[in-house]
Coordinates of C-alpha atoms in Angstrom, one line a residue:
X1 CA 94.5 89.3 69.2
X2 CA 91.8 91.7 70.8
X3 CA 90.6 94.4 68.8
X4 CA 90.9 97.5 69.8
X5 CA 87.1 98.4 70.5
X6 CA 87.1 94.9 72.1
X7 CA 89.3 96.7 75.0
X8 CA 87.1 99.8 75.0
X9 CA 84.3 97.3 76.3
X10 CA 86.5 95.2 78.4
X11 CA 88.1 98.7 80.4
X12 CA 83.9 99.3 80.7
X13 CA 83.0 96.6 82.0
X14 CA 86.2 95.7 84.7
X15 CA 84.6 95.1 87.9
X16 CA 87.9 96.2 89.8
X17 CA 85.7 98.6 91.6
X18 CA 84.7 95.5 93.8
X19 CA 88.3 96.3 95.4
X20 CA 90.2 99.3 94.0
X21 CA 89.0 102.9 94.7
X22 CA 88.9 105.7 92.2
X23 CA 92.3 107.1 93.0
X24 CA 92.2 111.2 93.5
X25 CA 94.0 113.1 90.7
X26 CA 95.4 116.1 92.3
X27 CA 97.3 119.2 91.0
X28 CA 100.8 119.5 92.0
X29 CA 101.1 123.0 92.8
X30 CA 104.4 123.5 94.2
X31 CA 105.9 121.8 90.8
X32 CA 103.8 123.2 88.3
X33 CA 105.2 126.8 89.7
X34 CA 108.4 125.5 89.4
X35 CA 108.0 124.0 85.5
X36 CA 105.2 126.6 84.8
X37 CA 102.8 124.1 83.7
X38 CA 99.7 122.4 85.2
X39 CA 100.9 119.7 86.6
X40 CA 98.5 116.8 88.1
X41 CA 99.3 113.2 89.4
X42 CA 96.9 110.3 89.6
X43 CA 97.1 108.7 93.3
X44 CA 97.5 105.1 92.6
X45 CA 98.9 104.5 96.0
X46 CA 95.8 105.1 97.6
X47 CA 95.1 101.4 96.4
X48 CA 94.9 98.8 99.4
X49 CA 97.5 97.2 98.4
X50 CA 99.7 100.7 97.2
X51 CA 99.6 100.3 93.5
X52 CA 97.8 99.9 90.5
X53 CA 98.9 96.8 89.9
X54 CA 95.1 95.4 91.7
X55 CA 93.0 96.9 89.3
X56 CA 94.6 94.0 86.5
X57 CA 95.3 90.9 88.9
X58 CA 91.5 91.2 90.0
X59 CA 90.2 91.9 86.7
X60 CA 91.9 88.7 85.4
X61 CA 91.1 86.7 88.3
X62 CA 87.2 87.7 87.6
X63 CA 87.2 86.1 83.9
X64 CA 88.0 82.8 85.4
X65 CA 85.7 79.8 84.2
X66 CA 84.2 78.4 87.8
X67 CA 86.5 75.0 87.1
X68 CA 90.1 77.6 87.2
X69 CA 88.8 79.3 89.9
X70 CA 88.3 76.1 92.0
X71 CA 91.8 74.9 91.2
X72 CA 93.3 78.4 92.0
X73 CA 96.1 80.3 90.4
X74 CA 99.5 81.5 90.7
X75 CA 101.8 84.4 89.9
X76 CA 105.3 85.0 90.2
X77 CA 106.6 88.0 91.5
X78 CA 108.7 89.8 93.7
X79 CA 106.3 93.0 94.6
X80 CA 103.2 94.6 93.5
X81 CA 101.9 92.4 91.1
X82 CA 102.7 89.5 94.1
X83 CA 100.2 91.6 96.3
X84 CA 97.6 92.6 94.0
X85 CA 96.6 88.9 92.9
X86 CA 97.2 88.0 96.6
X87 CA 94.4 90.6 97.9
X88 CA 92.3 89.5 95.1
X89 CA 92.4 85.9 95.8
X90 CA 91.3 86.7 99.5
X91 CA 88.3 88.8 98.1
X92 CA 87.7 86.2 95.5
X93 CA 88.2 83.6 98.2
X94 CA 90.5 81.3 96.1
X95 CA 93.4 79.9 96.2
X96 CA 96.6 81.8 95.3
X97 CA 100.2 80.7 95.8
X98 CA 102.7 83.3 94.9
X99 CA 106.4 82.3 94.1
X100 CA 108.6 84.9 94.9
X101 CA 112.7 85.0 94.9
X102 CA 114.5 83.8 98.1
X103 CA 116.2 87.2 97.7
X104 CA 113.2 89.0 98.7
X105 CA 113.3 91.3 101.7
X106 CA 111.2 89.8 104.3
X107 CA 108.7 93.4 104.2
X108 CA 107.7 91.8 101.2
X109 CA 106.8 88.5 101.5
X110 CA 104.7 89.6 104.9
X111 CA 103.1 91.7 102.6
X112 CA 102.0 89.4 100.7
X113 CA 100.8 87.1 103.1
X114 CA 99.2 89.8 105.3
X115 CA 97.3 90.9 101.9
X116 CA 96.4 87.1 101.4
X117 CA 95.7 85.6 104.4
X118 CA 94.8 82.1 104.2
X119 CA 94.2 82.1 100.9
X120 CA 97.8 83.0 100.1
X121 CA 100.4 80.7 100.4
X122 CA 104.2 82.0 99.6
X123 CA 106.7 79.9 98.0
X124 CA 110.1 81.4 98.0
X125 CA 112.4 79.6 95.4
X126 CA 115.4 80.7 93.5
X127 CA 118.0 83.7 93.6
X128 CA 116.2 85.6 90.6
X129 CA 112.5 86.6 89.2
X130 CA 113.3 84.0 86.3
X131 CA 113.7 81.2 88.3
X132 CA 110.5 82.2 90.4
X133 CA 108.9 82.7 87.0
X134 CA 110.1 79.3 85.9
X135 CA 108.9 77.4 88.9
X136 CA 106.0 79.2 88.9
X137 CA 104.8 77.8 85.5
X138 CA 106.0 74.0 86.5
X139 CA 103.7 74.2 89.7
X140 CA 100.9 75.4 87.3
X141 CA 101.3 72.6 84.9
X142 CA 101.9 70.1 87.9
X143 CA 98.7 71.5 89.9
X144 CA 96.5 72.9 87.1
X145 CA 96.6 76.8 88.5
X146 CA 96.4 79.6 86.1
X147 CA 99.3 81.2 85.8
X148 CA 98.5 85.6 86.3
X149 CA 101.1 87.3 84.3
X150 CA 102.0 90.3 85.8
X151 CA 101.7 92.6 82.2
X152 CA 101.5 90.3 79.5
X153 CA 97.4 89.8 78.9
X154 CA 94.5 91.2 77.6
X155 CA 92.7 91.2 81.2
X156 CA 95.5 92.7 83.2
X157 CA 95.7 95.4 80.7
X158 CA 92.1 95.8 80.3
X159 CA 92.0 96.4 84.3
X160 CA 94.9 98.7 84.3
X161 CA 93.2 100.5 81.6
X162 CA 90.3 102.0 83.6
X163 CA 92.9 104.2 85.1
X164 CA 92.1 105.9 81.8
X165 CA 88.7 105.8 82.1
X166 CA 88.6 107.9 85.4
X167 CA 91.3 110.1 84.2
X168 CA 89.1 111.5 81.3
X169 CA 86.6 112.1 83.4
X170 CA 88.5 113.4 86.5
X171 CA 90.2 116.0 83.4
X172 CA 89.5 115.8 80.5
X173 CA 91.8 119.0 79.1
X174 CA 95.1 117.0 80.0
X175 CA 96.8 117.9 76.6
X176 CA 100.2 115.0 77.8
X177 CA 100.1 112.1 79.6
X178 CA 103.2 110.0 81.5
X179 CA 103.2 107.0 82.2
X180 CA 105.4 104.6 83.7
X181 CA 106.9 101.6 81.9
X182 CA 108.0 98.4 82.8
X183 CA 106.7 95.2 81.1
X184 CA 104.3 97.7 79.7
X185 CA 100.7 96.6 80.7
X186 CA 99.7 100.2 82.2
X187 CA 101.2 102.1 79.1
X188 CA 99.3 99.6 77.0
X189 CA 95.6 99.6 79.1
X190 CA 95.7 103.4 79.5
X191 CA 96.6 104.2 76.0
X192 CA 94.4 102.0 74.2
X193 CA 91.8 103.5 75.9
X194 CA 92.8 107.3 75.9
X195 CA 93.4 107.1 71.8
X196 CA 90.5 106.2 70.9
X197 CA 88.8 108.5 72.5
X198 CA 91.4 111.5 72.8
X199 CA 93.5 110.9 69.5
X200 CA 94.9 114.5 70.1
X201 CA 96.5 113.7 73.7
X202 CA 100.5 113.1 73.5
X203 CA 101.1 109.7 75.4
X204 CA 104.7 109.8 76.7
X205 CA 105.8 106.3 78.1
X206 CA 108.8 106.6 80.6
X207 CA 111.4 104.2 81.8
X208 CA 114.7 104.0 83.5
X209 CA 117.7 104.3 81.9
X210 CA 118.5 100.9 83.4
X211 CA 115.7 99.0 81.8
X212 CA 114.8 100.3 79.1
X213 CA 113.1 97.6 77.1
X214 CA 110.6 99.6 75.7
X215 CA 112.8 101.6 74.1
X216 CA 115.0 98.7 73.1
X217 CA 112.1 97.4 71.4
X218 CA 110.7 100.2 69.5
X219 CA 114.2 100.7 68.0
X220 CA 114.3 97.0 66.9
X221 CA 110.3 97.0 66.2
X222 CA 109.8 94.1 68.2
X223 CA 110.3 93.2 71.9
X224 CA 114.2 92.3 72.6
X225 CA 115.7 91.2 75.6
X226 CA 117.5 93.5 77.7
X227 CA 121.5 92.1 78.9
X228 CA 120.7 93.4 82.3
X229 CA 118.3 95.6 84.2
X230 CA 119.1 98.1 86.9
X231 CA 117.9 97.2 90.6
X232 CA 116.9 100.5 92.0
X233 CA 113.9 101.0 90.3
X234 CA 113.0 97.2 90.9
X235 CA 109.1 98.2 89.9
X236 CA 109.9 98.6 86.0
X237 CA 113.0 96.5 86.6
X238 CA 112.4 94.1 83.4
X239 CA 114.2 92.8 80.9
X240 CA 111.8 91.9 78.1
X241 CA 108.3 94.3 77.6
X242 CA 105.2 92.1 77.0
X243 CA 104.5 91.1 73.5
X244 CA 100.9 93.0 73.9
X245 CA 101.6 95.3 75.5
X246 CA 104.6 96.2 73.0
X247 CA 102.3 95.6 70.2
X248 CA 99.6 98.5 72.1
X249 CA 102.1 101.1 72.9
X250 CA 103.8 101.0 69.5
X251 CA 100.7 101.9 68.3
X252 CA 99.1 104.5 71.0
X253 CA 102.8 106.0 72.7
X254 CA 103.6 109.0 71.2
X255 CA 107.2 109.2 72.8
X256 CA 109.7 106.6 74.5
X257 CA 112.0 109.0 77.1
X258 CA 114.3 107.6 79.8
X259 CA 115.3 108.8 83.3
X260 CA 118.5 108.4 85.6
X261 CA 118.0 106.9 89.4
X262 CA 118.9 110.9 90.0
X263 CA 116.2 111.8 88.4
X264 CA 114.0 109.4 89.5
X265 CA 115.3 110.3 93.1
X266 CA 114.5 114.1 92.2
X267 CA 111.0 113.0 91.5
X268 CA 110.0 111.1 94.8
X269 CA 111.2 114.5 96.2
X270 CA 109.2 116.4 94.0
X271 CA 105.8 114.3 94.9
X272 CA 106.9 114.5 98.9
X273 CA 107.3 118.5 98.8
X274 CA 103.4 118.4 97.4
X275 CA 101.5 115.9 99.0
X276 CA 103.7 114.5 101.8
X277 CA 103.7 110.7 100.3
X278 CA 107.0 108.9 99.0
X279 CA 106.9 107.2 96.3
X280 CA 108.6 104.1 95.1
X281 CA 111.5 104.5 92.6
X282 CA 109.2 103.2 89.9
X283 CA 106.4 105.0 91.1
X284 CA 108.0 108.2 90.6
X285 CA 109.3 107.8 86.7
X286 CA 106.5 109.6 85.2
X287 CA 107.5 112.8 87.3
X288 CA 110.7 112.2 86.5
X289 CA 109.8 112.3 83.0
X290 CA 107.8 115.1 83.2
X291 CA 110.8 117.2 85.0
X292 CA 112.8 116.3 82.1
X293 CA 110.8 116.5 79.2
X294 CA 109.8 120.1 80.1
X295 CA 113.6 121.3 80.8
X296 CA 114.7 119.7 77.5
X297 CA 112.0 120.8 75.4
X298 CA 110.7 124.1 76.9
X299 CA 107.2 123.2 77.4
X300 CA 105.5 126.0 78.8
X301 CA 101.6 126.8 80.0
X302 CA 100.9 123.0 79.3
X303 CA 98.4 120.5 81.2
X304 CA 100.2 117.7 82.1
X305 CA 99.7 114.4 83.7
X306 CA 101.5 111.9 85.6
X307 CA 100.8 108.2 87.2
X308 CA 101.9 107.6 91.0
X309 CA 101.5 104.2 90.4
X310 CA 103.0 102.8 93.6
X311 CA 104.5 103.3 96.9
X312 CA 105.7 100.5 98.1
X313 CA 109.3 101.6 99.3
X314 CA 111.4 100.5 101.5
X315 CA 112.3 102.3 104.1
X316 CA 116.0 101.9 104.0
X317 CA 115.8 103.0 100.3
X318 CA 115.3 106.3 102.0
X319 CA 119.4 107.3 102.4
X320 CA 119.9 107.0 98.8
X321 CA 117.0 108.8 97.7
X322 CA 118.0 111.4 100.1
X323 CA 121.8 111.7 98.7
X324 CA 120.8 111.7 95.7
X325 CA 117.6 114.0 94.8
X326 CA 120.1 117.3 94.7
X327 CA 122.2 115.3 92.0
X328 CA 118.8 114.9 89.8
X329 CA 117.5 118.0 90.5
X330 CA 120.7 119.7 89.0
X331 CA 121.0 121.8 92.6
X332 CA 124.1 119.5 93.6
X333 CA 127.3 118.7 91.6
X334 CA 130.0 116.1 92.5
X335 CA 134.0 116.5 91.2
X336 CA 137.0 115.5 91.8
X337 CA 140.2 118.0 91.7
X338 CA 144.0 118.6 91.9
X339 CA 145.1 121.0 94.3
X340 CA 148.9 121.6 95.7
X341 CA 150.0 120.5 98.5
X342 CA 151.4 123.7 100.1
X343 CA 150.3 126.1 102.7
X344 CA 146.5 128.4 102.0
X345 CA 145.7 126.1 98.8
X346 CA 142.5 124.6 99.7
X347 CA 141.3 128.0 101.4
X348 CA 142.2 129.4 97.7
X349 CA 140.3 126.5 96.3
X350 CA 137.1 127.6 98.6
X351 CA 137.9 131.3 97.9
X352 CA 137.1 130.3 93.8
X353 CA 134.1 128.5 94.6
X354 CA 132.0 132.3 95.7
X355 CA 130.8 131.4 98.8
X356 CA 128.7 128.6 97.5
X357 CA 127.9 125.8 100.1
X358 CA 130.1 122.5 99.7
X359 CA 127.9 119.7 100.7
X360 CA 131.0 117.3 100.8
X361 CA 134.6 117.7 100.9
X362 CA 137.1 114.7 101.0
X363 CA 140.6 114.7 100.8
X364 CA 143.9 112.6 99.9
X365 CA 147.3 113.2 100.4
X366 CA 148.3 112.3 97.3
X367 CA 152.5 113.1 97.0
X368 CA 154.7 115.8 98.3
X369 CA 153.4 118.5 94.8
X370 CA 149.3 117.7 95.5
X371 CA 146.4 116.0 97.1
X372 CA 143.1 114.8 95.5
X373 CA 139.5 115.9 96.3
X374 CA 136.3 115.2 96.4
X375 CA 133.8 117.6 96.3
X376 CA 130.0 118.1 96.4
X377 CA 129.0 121.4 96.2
X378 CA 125.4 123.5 95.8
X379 CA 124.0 125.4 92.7
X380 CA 121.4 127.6 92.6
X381 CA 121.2 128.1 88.6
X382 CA 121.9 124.5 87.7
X383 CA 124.3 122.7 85.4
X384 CA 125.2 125.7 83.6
X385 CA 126.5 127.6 86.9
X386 CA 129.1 124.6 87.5
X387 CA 130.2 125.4 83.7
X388 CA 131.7 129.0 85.3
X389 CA 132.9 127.4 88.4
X390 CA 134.8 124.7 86.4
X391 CA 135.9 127.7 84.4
X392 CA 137.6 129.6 87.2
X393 CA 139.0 126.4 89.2
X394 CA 140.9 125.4 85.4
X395 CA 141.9 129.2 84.7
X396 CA 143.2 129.5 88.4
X397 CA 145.2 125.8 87.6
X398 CA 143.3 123.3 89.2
X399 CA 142.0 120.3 87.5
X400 CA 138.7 119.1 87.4
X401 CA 136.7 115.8 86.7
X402 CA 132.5 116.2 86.9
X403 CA 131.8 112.8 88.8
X404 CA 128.0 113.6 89.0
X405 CA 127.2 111.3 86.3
X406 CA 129.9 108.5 87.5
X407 CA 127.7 106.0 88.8
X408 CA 130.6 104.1 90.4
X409 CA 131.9 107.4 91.9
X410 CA 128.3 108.1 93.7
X411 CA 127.9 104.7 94.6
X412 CA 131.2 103.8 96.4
X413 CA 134.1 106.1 96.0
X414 CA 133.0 109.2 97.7
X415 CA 133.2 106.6 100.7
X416 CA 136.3 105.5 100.0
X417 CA 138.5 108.0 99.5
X418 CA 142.0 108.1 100.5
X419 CA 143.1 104.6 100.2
X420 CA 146.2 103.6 97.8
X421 CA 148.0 100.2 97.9
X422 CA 151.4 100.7 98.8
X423 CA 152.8 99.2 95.7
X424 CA 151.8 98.2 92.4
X425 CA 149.6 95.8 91.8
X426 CA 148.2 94.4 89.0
X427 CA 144.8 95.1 90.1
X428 CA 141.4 95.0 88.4
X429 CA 138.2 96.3 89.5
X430 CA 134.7 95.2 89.0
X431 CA 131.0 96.3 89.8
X432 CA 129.0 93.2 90.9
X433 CA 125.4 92.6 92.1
X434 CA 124.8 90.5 95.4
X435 CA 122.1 88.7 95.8
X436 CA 120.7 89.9 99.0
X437 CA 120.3 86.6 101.0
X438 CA 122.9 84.4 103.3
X439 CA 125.7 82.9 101.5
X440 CA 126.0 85.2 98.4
X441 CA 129.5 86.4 100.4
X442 CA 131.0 83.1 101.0
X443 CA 129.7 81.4 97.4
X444 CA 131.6 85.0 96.2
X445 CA 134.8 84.2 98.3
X446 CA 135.1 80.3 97.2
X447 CA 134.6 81.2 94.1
X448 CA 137.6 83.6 93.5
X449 CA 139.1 84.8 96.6
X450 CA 141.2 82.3 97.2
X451 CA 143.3 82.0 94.3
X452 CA 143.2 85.7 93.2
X453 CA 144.0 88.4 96.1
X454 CA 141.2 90.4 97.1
X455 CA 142.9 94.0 96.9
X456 CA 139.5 96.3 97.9
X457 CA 136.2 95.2 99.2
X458 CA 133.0 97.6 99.6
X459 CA 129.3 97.2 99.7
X460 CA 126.3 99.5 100.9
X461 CA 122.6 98.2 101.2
X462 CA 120.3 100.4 99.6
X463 CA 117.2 98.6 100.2
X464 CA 117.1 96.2 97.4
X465 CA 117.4 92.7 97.1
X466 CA 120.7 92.8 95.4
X467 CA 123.5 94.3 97.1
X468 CA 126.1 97.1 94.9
X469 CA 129.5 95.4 95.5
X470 CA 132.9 96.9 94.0
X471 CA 135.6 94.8 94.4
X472 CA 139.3 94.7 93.6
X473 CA 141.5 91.8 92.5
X474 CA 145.3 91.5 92.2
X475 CA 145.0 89.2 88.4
X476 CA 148.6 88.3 87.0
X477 CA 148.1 88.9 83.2
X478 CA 148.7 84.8 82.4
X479 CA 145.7 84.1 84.6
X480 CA 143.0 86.9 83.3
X481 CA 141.3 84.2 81.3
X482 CA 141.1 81.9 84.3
X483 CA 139.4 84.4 86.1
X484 CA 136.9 85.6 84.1
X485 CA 135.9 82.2 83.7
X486 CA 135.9 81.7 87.1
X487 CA 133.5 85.4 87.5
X488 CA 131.0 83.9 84.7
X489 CA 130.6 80.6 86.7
X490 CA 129.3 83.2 90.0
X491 CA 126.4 84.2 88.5
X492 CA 126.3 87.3 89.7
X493 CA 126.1 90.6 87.4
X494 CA 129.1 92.1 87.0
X495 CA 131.1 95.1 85.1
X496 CA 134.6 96.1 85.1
X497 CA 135.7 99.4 86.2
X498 CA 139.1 99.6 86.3
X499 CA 139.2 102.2 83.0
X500 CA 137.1 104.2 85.6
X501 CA 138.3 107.8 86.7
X502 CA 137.0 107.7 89.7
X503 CA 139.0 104.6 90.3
X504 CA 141.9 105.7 88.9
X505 CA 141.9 109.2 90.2
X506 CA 141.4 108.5 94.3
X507 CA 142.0 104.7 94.4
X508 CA 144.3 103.4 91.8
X509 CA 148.2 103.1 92.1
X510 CA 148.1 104.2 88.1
X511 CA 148.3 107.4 87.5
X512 CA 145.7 110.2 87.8
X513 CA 143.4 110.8 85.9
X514 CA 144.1 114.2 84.5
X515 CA 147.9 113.0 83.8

């Protein structure tokens, strides 16, 4: 175990300035009017390689005896880290091989080689980052590399930690700090170094609400393995925080909060509206945390800092940033609603909603009494102004449903609306994750659709390497064992949804939801 002064001496001494640059902390001054606080946000993107995650692969690469640094190393990865000890190993002029996923978009894996050069070589194995991890290690016992973890060791976290260091002296009146978590390695470098030196400052580590390991692991006091991780922030997407770095942040964080993908969307908004760059999803969490943690807690006339630490996004990623920052800025709401079908109903619908712009409007003949809606619609005061909308609509005899937290109502049924079967079925619906590589469609169909009827089918990239599927399946009830059976031998991750009210309010043959 290094000792905390240990690090202190390690974060001095990191030669990372051999490739990184002192990133520019810079005030955001459009969002500090907004939160009224001083708000300020540390430019790791303006790495070479786009992240922070440099400053720890080249630090460990440089504690190499000469004998590991003749035999190379290798890393496993799908994104930053993948780059970082790629670019390293072409400045240290060593061999590197980095195993990524076969899943990986191909922006990616030209990174990495582009970053490398001939020092890189790329070995794409496996449909997941464990099996990449796995085969990673085997090649390292088989070739005698040295395996780089991407969080989980002293020297990654002693590089990530001079991020710190130039922090206190780019401000040193930040009163709270944000920071990013994934497998925990910048949480853990930074604050090791910051506490001793700053007891006083409020560390606040922040993760998505989709992988929150951290947070999983502070309430069971050791780290814990997460059943599944989100995909859209795929930067912090990990199931398991290192055992240092877990063992550093329970001692130096001062506060574990999480964000939605809305918020997190809000955030890379936020950062584009005051310094034109867009952040990745993961690079974005600690101004997603920061928008939060001042709105729930009233912080006021604070100084308050926050970690870019990456912008590697891809492009296509874009659309659903786009639809959704509104959502997690609290200036859009989605819901579904009842109205009757007769003549001047929906113009007394729009008539109740003030003149407020409605960013969305779909609708569903749904019998000869009503039809169903969907509707997005702007606020100007927030959450509370739908409260007074909702208010009227119900007093006026409409019924209501808030979607704007259904994920599976935000992710596929506001493009869907308006199709019923034309009987009953006994259909089920589930939530799966394609891997986003040739074949995961036809191993998907042998594997279930030809004994159970496919009753709905739709998937939207988002410019991940898993795919969001929802799919519909006509399951007599003597063969539901069979095919969840059947579902666990795919592989795939995969939830049920057919208790959803989205579902059952625009899609279902069941009843609606409000009956």
């Amino acid at each position: 175990m290094v000792a905390e002064a240990d690090y202190l001496k390690k974060i001095l001494l990191s030669p990372v300035y051999d490739v990184a640059v002192q990133s520019d902390l810079v005030r955001l001054d459009k969002l500090s009017a907004a939160l009224g606080n001083d708000i300020w946000l540390k430019r790791e993107d303006q790495q070479p390689v786009k992240s922070f995650k440099l400053r720890g692969a080249y630090n460990r690469l440089c504690q190499l005896t000469p004998e590991q640094t003749a035999a190379g190393v290798i890393a496993a990865s799908a994104g930053n880290h993948a780059q970082g000890v790629a670019y390293s190993a072409r400045i240290k002029q060593m061999k590197a091989v980095i195993v990524m996923p076969e899943t990986t978009p191909e922006i990616k894996v030209e990174a990495v080689r582009t970053f490398g050069g001939e020092y890189a070589e790329v070995v794409l194995h496996g449909t997941s980052f464990d099996a990449a991890s796995n085969h990673a290690r085997e090649l390292a016992d088989k070739h005698g590399y040295t395996f780089v973890p991407p969080f989980d060791d002293p020297d990654v976290i002693a590089g990530q930690g001079t991020i710190g260091r130039e922090l206190l002296e780019q401000n040193p009146h930040l009163d709270t700090l944000f920071i990013a978590v994934g497998g925990g390695g910048l949480a853990a470098g930074i604050g090791v170094y910051l506490k001793q030196l700053r007891p006083d400052l409020k560390i606040v580590a922040v993760e998505s609400e989709e992988s929150a390991c951290l947070k999983a692991a502070m309430e069971k006091g050791e780290p814990v393995d997460l059943p599944s991780v989100g995909i859209f922030a795929d930067g912090v997407a990990v199931k398991r925080i290192g055992t240092e770095p877990f063992r550093l942040c329970q001692q130096y964080v001062d506060e574990v909060i999480t964000v939605s993908s809305d918020e997190i969307c809000a955030a890379i908004k936020d950062i584009f509206d005051d310094t034109r760059v867009i952040a990745e999803p993961a690079g974005a969490l600690s101004v997603a945390g920061i928008r939060k943690y001042v709105r729930e807690n009233g912080t006021q006339g604070h100084k308050i800092g926050g970690i870019l630490c990456g912008a590697n996004i891809n492009f296509h990623t874009l659309r659903y940033v786009s639809e959704r920052c509104e959502l997690g800025e609290q200036k859009e709401v989605v819901f579904a609603a009842k109205i009757p079908e007769r003549a001047g109903a929906f113009r007394h619908f729009c008539e109740l909603l003030g003149g407020r712009a409605i960013t969305e409007f779909n609708y569903r003949f749904a019998s000869n009494k009503e039809a169903h809606i969907f509707v997005g619609l702007k606020l100007r005061q927030g959450r509370e102004e739908f409260k007074a909308i909702a208010d009227s609509l119900n007093n006026a005899g409409y019924q209501l449903f808030d979607l704007s937290d259904n994920e599976m109502a935000k992710l596929h049924v506001r493009y869907m609306v308006g199709g019923r079967p034309p009987k009953l079925l006994n259909e089920h619906i589930f939530s799966f994750e394609f891997p986003e590589h040739p074949g995961a469609l036809m191993k998907f169909l042998d594997t279930l659709g030809e004994r159970w009827n496919i009753t709905l089918f739709h998937y939207r990239n988002h410019g991940a390497a898993e795919g969001l599927v929802l799919a519909g399946f006509d399951i007599p009830a003597n063969s539901r064992e069979d095919f969840d059976q059947h579902v666990k031998q795919l592989g795939y991750q995969f939830e049920e949804q057919t208790s959803n009210p989205a579902y059952r309010f625009f899609l279902s043959d069941l009843n609606g939801v409000f009956d």
